[in-house]
GROMACS .gro file of C-alpha atoms in nm:
model
  338
    1MET     CA    1  11.078  12.326   8.513
    2THR     CA    2  11.414  12.445   8.647
    3CYS     CA    3  11.670  12.177   8.721
    4HIS     CA    4  11.791  12.205   9.082
    5ASN     CA    5  12.132  12.123   9.219
    6MET     CA    6  12.055  11.944   9.545
    7THR     CA    7  12.405  11.814   9.621
    8TRP     CA    8  12.443  12.070   9.901
    9ILE     CA    9  12.168  11.923  10.116
   10SER     CA   10  12.230  11.674  10.399
   11TYR     CA   11  12.080  11.563  10.727
   12PRO     CA   12  12.158  11.791  11.023
   13SER     CA   13  12.270  11.493  11.235
   14LYS     CA   14  12.535  11.407  10.974
   15SER     CA   15  12.665  11.746  10.869
   16GLN     CA   16  12.695  11.979  11.163
   17PRO     CA   17  13.014  11.983  11.373
   18PHE     CA   18  12.881  11.922  11.722
   19THR     CA   19  13.123  12.076  11.968
   20SER     CA   20  12.928  12.189  12.273
   21PRO     CA   21  12.799  11.931  12.527
   22GLU     CA   22  12.443  12.062  12.478
   23GLU     CA   23  12.450  11.988  12.105
   24ILE     CA   24  12.591  11.640  12.163
   25GLU     CA   25  12.326  11.565  12.428
   26ALA     CA   26  12.052  11.693  12.195
   27ILE     CA   27  12.151  11.463  11.910
   28ILE     CA   28  12.189  11.163  12.144
   29ALA     CA   29  11.841  11.230  12.287
   30SER     CA   30  11.699  11.268  11.936
   31GLN     CA   31  11.850  10.940  11.822
   32ASN     CA   32  11.726  10.759  12.133
   33ILE     CA   33  11.370  10.880  12.071
   34ILE     CA   34  11.359  10.776  11.707
   35SER     CA   35  11.526  10.442  11.785
   36ARG     CA   36  11.266  10.359  12.053
   37LEU     CA   37  10.979  10.461  11.827
   38MET     CA   38  11.120  10.245  11.549
   39HIS     CA   39  11.146   9.942  11.779
   40CYS     CA   40  10.789   9.993  11.903
   41TYR     CA   41  10.663  10.019  11.546
   42ILE     CA   42  10.849   9.707  11.428
   43ALA     CA   43  10.752   9.507  11.738
   44PHE     CA   44  10.381   9.594  11.759
   45PHE     CA   45  10.241   9.766  11.452
   46VAL     CA   46  10.414   9.565  11.177
   47PRO     CA   47  10.310   9.213  11.291
   48THR     CA   48   9.962   9.334  11.390
   49GLY     CA   49   9.910   9.505  11.054
   50LEU     CA   50  10.043   9.212  10.851
   51ILE     CA   51   9.834   8.953  11.040
   52ALA     CA   52   9.523   9.170  11.003
   53GLY     CA   53   9.595   9.225  10.632
   54ILE     CA   54   9.645   8.854  10.561
   55CYS     CA   55   9.322   8.768  10.746
   56ILE     CA   56   9.131   9.030  10.546
   57LEU     CA   57   9.270   8.895  10.218
   58ILE     CA   58   9.168   8.539  10.309
   59ILE     CA   59   8.815   8.644  10.411
   60PHE     CA   60   8.751   8.865  10.106
   61ILE     CA   61   8.895   8.617   9.855
   62ARG     CA   62   8.697   8.329  10.006
   63ASN     CA   63   8.376   8.533  10.001
   64HIS     CA   64   8.444   8.628   9.640
   65LEU     CA   65   8.498   8.263   9.541
   66GLN     CA   66   8.173   8.170   9.717
   67ASN     CA   67   7.993   8.437   9.509
   68ARG     CA   68   7.927   8.649   9.818
   69ARG     CA   69   8.044   8.955   9.628
   70ALA     CA   70   7.994   9.313   9.739
   71SER     CA   71   8.132   9.625   9.572
   72LEU     CA   72   8.250   9.764   9.905
   73ASP     CA   73   8.442   9.444   9.985
   74LEU     CA   74   8.623   9.457   9.649
   75VAL     CA   75   8.725   9.819   9.706
   76LEU     CA   76   8.842   9.743  10.061
   77LEU     CA   77   9.041   9.450   9.919
   78HIS     CA   78   9.218   9.698   9.690
   79PHE     CA   79   9.276   9.928   9.990
   80THR     CA   80   9.411   9.637  10.196
   81ILE     CA   81   9.666   9.536   9.932
   82SER     CA   82   9.791   9.896   9.911
   83ASN     CA   83   9.841   9.912  10.288
   84ILE     CA   84  10.022   9.578  10.298
   85ILE     CA   85  10.264   9.716  10.037
   86MET     CA   86  10.313  10.023  10.257
   87ILE     CA   87  10.392   9.803  10.559
   88PHE     CA   88  10.655   9.606  10.366
   89LEU     CA   89  10.818   9.928  10.245
   90SER     CA   90  10.822  10.057  10.602
   91PHE     CA   91  11.097   9.805  10.683
   92THR     CA   92  11.333  10.073  10.554
   93VAL     CA   93  11.304  10.241  10.897
   94ILE     CA   94  11.483   9.947  11.065
   95THR     CA   95  11.816  10.129  11.027
   96ARG     CA   96  11.698  10.435  11.225
   97PRO     CA   97  11.838  10.655  11.371
   98ASP     CA   98  12.070  10.595  11.073
   99TYR     CA   99  11.948  10.584  10.711
  100LEU     CA  100  11.974  10.336  10.427
  101THR     CA  101  12.278  10.395  10.210
  102ALA     CA  102  12.194  10.358   9.841
  103THR     CA  103  12.259  10.519   9.505
  104HIS     CA  104  12.028  10.794   9.388
  105LEU     CA  105  11.887  10.552   9.129
  106ALA     CA  106  11.809  10.278   9.386
  107CYS     CA  107  11.656  10.536   9.618
  108SER     CA  108  11.441  10.669   9.333
  109VAL     CA  109  11.311  10.317   9.261
  110LEU     CA  110  11.220  10.268   9.630
  111SER     CA  111  11.051  10.608   9.631
  112PHE     CA  112  10.848  10.518   9.320
  113PHE     CA  113  10.700  10.207   9.484
  114PHE     CA  114  10.639  10.394   9.809
  115ASN     CA  115  10.454  10.671   9.628
  116PHE     CA  116  10.257  10.416   9.431
  117GLY     CA  117  10.132  10.257   9.754
  118TYR     CA  118  10.082  10.598   9.917
  119PHE     CA  119   9.873  10.749   9.636
  120ASN     CA  120   9.689  10.424   9.566
  121SER     CA  121   9.588  10.380   9.930
  122HIS     CA  122   9.426  10.723   9.964
  123HIS     CA  123   9.253  10.709   9.626
  124ALA     CA  124   9.125  10.358   9.700
  125PHE     CA  125   8.970  10.501  10.015
  126ILE     CA  126   8.802  10.775   9.808
  127LEU     CA  127   8.665  10.494   9.591
  128THR     CA  128   8.531  10.333   9.909
  129LEU     CA  129   8.346  10.654   9.998
  130LEU     CA  130   8.202  10.678   9.646
  131THR     CA  131   8.078  10.319   9.682
  132LEU     CA  132   7.900  10.414  10.004
  133LEU     CA  133   7.749  10.719   9.834
  134LEU     CA  134   7.611  10.503   9.554
  135GLU     CA  135   7.463  10.257   9.805
  136ARG     CA  136   7.289  10.536   9.997
  137PHE     CA  137   7.194  10.743   9.692
  138PRO     CA  138   7.110  10.507   9.402
  139PRO     CA  139   7.264  10.615   9.069
  140ARG     CA  140   7.043  10.772   8.805
  141THR     CA  141   7.291  10.860   8.531
  142ALA     CA  142   7.510  10.653   8.303
  143LEU     CA  143   7.824  10.806   8.462
  144CYS     CA  144   7.713  10.699   8.810
  145LYS     CA  145   7.634  10.351   8.684
  146ALA     CA  146   7.980  10.330   8.529
  147THR     CA  147   8.134  10.385   8.872
  148GLN     CA  148   7.963  10.068   8.990
  149LYS     CA  149   8.200   9.862   8.774
  150PRO     CA  150   8.487   9.786   9.016
  151ILE     CA  151   8.737   9.666   8.753
  152LEU     CA  152   8.698   9.990   8.553
  153CYS     CA  153   8.739  10.200   8.869
  154PHE     CA  154   9.047  10.004   8.980
  155GLY     CA  155   9.203  10.048   8.638
  156LEU     CA  156   9.150  10.425   8.644
  157VAL     CA  157   9.288  10.456   8.999
  158LEU     CA  158   9.595  10.242   8.919
  159THR     CA  159   9.667  10.437   8.599
  160TYR     CA  160   9.634  10.772   8.777
  161THR     CA  161   9.851  10.647   9.064
  162PHE     CA  162  10.118  10.519   8.826
  163CYS     CA  163  10.135  10.856   8.646
  164LEU     CA  164  10.165  11.045   8.976
  165SER     CA  165  10.438  10.810   9.103
  166LEU     CA  166  10.631  10.842   8.777
  167THR     CA  167  10.607  11.222   8.797
  168GLU     CA  168  10.742  11.213   9.151
  169ALA     CA  169  11.031  10.989   9.041
  170LEU     CA  170  11.124  11.244   8.773
  171LEU     CA  171  11.114  11.523   9.033
  172LEU     CA  172  11.390  11.347   9.223
  173GLY     CA  173  11.625  11.457   8.947
  174THR     CA  174  11.799  11.254   8.680
  175ASP     CA  175  12.153  11.380   8.756
  176ASN     CA  176  12.399  11.212   8.991
  177TYR     CA  177  12.207  10.883   8.975
  178GLN     CA  178  12.526  10.689   9.051
  179LEU     CA  179  12.613  10.883   9.368
  180GLN     CA  180  12.564  10.728   9.712
  181ALA     CA  181  12.319  10.899   9.947
  182ASP     CA  182  12.134  10.855  10.274
  183CYS     CA  183  11.798  10.731  10.154
  184GLN     CA  184  11.447  10.788  10.285
  185LEU     CA  185  11.134  10.683  10.099
  186ASP     CA  186  11.077  11.054  10.042
  187PRO     CA  187  11.440  11.133   9.959
  188LEU     CA  188  11.596  11.444  10.110
  189PHE     CA  189  11.766  11.525   9.778
  190ALA     CA  190  11.431  11.559   9.595
  191TRP     CA  191  11.352  11.892   9.429
  192PRO     CA  192  11.114  12.123   9.619
  193GLU     CA  193  10.851  12.057   9.350
  194TYR     CA  194  10.849  11.692   9.463
  195GLU     CA  195  10.698  11.778   9.802
  196ILE     CA  196  10.459  12.035   9.653
  197VAL     CA  197  10.318  11.781   9.404
  198LYS     CA  198  10.299  11.517   9.677
  199PHE     CA  199  10.108  11.748   9.909
  200THR     CA  200   9.871  11.866   9.636
  201PHE     CA  201   9.784  11.534   9.470
  202GLY     CA  202   9.858  11.297   9.758
  203PHE     CA  203   9.688  11.484  10.040
  204GLY     CA  204   9.523  11.814   9.942
  205ILE     CA  205   9.291  11.701   9.662
  206PRO     CA  206   9.210  11.356   9.811
  207SER     CA  207   9.133  11.515  10.150
  208LEU     CA  208   8.898  11.767   9.988
  209LEU     CA  209   8.722  11.481   9.807
  210GLN     CA  210   8.706  11.286  10.133
  211ILE     CA  211   8.551  11.581  10.317
  212LEU     CA  212   8.309  11.637  10.029
  213CYS     CA  213   8.197  11.272  10.035
  214PHE     CA  214   8.143  11.278  10.412
  215THR     CA  215   7.952  11.607  10.382
  216VAL     CA  216   7.718  11.462  10.119
  217LEU     CA  217   7.669  11.143  10.322
  218TRP     CA  218   7.575  11.339  10.634
  219ALA     CA  219   7.401  11.647  10.495
  220LYS     CA  220   7.212  11.532  10.186
  221GLU     CA  221   6.865  11.394  10.241
  222ALA     CA  222   6.855  11.027  10.146
  223PRO     CA  223   6.564  10.858   9.965
  224ALA     CA  224   6.276  10.735  10.180
  225GLU     CA  225   6.374  10.369  10.132
  226ALA     CA  226   6.733  10.432  10.246
  227PRO     CA  227   6.826  10.353  10.609
  228ALA     CA  228   6.860  10.637  10.861
  229LEU     CA  229   7.199  10.809  10.887
  230GLN     CA  230   7.271  10.669  11.233
  231GLN     CA  231   7.196  10.317  11.114
  232HIS     CA  232   7.414  10.374  10.807
  233ILE     CA  233   7.706  10.482  11.028
  234ARG     CA  234   7.658  10.177  11.254
  235THR     CA  235   7.657   9.953  10.945
  236TYR     CA  236   7.988  10.092  10.812
  237PRO     CA  237   8.186  10.209  11.117
  238ALA     CA  238   8.519  10.098  10.967
  239VAL     CA  239   8.499  10.352  10.684
  240TYR     CA  240   8.440  10.644  10.918
  241VAL     CA  241   8.716  10.543  11.162
  242ILE     CA  242   8.963  10.491  10.877
  243GLY     CA  243   8.871  10.831  10.729
  244VAL     CA  244   8.960  11.009  11.054
  245THR     CA  245   9.281  10.804  11.096
  246ILE     CA  246   9.401  10.876  10.742
  247PHE     CA  247   9.331  11.247  10.769
  248ILE     CA  248   9.509  11.297  11.104
  249CYS     CA  249   9.818  11.087  11.026
  250ARG     CA  250   9.865  11.221  10.673
  251LEU     CA  251   9.803  11.580  10.782
  252PHE     CA  252  10.093  11.557  11.029
  253TYR     CA  253  10.318  11.395  10.767
  254ASN     CA  254  10.233  11.642  10.492
  255VAL     CA  255  10.280  11.945  10.717
  256MET     CA  256  10.632  11.821  10.785
  257ILE     CA  257  10.687  11.761  10.413
  258LEU     CA  258  10.592  12.123  10.340
  259PHE     CA  259  10.813  12.246  10.624
  260ARG     CA  260  11.105  12.057  10.470
  261THR     CA  261  11.028  12.224  10.137
  262ALA     CA  262  11.040  12.566  10.301
  263LEU     CA  263  11.385  12.484  10.439
  264LYS     CA  264  11.504  12.378  10.093
  265LEU     CA  265  11.383  12.702   9.936
  266GLN     CA  266  11.580  12.890  10.204
  267ARG     CA  267  11.882  12.664  10.132
  268SER     CA  268  11.882  12.553  10.495
  269ILE     CA  269  11.927  12.199  10.627
  270GLY     CA  270  11.734  12.277  10.947
  271THR     CA  271  11.812  12.141  11.292
  272THR     CA  272  11.831  11.798  11.452
  273LYS     CA  273  11.491  11.869  11.607
  274ASN     CA  274  11.341  11.921  11.258
  275GLU     CA  275  11.498  11.591  11.150
  276LEU     CA  276  11.355  11.413  11.455
  277VAL     CA  277  11.000  11.539  11.394
  278MET     CA  278  11.020  11.440  11.025
  279ASN     CA  279  11.124  11.087  11.126
  280ILE     CA  280  10.840  11.069  11.378
  281ALA     CA  281  10.594  11.181  11.109
  282GLU     CA  282  10.719  10.906  10.877
  283ILE     CA  283  10.663  10.637  11.141
  284VAL     CA  284  10.317  10.780  11.222
  285LEU     CA  285  10.233  10.750  10.852
  286PHE     CA  286  10.330  10.382  10.854
  287CYS     CA  287  10.131  10.324  11.174
  288GLU     CA  288   9.824  10.450  10.989
  289SER     CA  289   9.850  10.161  10.741
  290SER     CA  290   9.857   9.900  11.018
  291ALA     CA  291   9.580  10.072  11.216
  292SER     CA  292   9.353  10.088  10.910
  293LEU     CA  293   9.386   9.712  10.852
  294VAL     CA  294   9.307   9.635  11.217
  295VAL     CA  295   8.999   9.859  11.198
  296ILE     CA  296   8.874   9.674  10.887
  297LEU     CA  297   8.929   9.333  11.046
  298PHE     CA  298   8.739   9.411  11.366
  299SER     CA  299   8.481   9.665  11.244
  300HIS     CA  300   8.380   9.571  10.888
  301LYS     CA  301   8.087   9.329  10.919
  302PRO     CA  302   8.202   9.040  10.692
  303CYS     CA  303   8.545   9.038  10.860
  304LYS     CA  304   8.407   9.085  11.211
  305ASP     CA  305   8.160   8.797  11.161
  306GLU     CA  306   8.441   8.564  11.054
  307VAL     CA  307   8.657   8.666  11.352
  308LEU     CA  308   8.368   8.603  11.592
  309LYS     CA  309   8.298   8.267  11.427
  310VAL     CA  310   8.662   8.161  11.475
  311LEU     CA  311   8.662   8.279  11.838
  312ARG     CA  312   8.341   8.084  11.911
  313LYS     CA  313   8.488   7.773  11.750
  314CYS     CA  314   8.807   7.808  11.957
  315ARG     CA  315   8.600   7.859  12.272
  316ARG     CA  316   8.391   7.548  12.201
  317THR     CA  317   8.706   7.345  12.132
  318THR     CA  318   8.867   7.465  12.455
  319HIS     CA  319   8.549   7.393  12.652
  320ALA     CA  320   8.523   7.044  12.501
  321SER     CA  321   8.890   6.974  12.580
  322ASN     CA  322   8.848   7.090  12.940
  323HIS     CA  323   8.533   6.879  12.975
  324LEU     CA  324   8.717   6.574  12.837
  325GLU     CA  325   9.012   6.626  13.072
  326THR     CA  326   8.774   6.659  13.369
  327ALA     CA  327   8.596   6.335  13.273
  328GLU     CA  328   8.926   6.149  13.234
  329THR     CA  329   9.048   6.278  13.572
  330ALA     CA  330   8.722   6.167  13.739
  331MET     CA  331   8.748   5.820  13.586
  332ALA     CA  332   9.109   5.793  13.701
  333HIS     CA  333   9.007   5.883  14.058
  334ARG     CA  334   8.731   5.621  14.052
  335SER     CA  335   8.958   5.347  13.923
  336GLY     CA  336   9.217   5.443  14.184
  337SER     CA  337   8.965   5.428  14.470
  338GLN     CA  338   8.852   5.081  14.360
   0.00000   0.00000   0.00000
């Protein structure tokens, strides 16, 4: 693979000499938009996603300890941990509209962990779909039965994810590791091959597998003892909602990644508008992690049942407290009248 010199590249907002009032107004408007989006994300999506993720972890771990184990719950636990990692890494957007300043080496390390969570999350979701397929269409071969062993599946996914993340780290380049740079989780100074590999193995192939799994679930005739398709969808609504969310958010992000690659191949840094849309796509990607966790908490049956149980308990406690206060007030009125 050809080694690329990427020292020429920079962000449009930091490199162009803005002289005309129109250009200055455009960059101010762009920075205002991304700053407001960042504040909305940090204020609403981050706490919501983290609270939902912690609740899911508590519910799944407690169910596992009580021997209420289900293959789907274990896979969703894996998916939840990946998305929590993504949310923590998303704190790097706090500096927007500016960027983190770090060495190429530090930025590469951040990118490695981000890619690990990114790849792991999507492949864990594919594992979720395979689990649903095996529940609806009972396995008949040794290979299918092997996929019912969660630990083996998790090990394969983690190994594959690690290899992909390491490959992406190498595609950031090994030169100039000591230089300071404006750092994104998908660094601007990455070689064009970085984005191509990320699109292919992080979105293209997983999305094809996702579509294939959904097609089989909907189109293939299930055994007579299996529940009807509509009942199956009502039983697992979280999986279907998450599938649509992942596809839409990651499609937008990956289209922008490819567009950035096209600019690199033309040796162009693009415009401030291109930079703005890329930043929006990055925040949309992080919103997907929080949204997926909220969907699991309120749509997946074991989690939804626990949430409803807590709400009922809170309602009974509130009702009992109000009843006690009313009784005490009535007694006070009686004693006062006497």
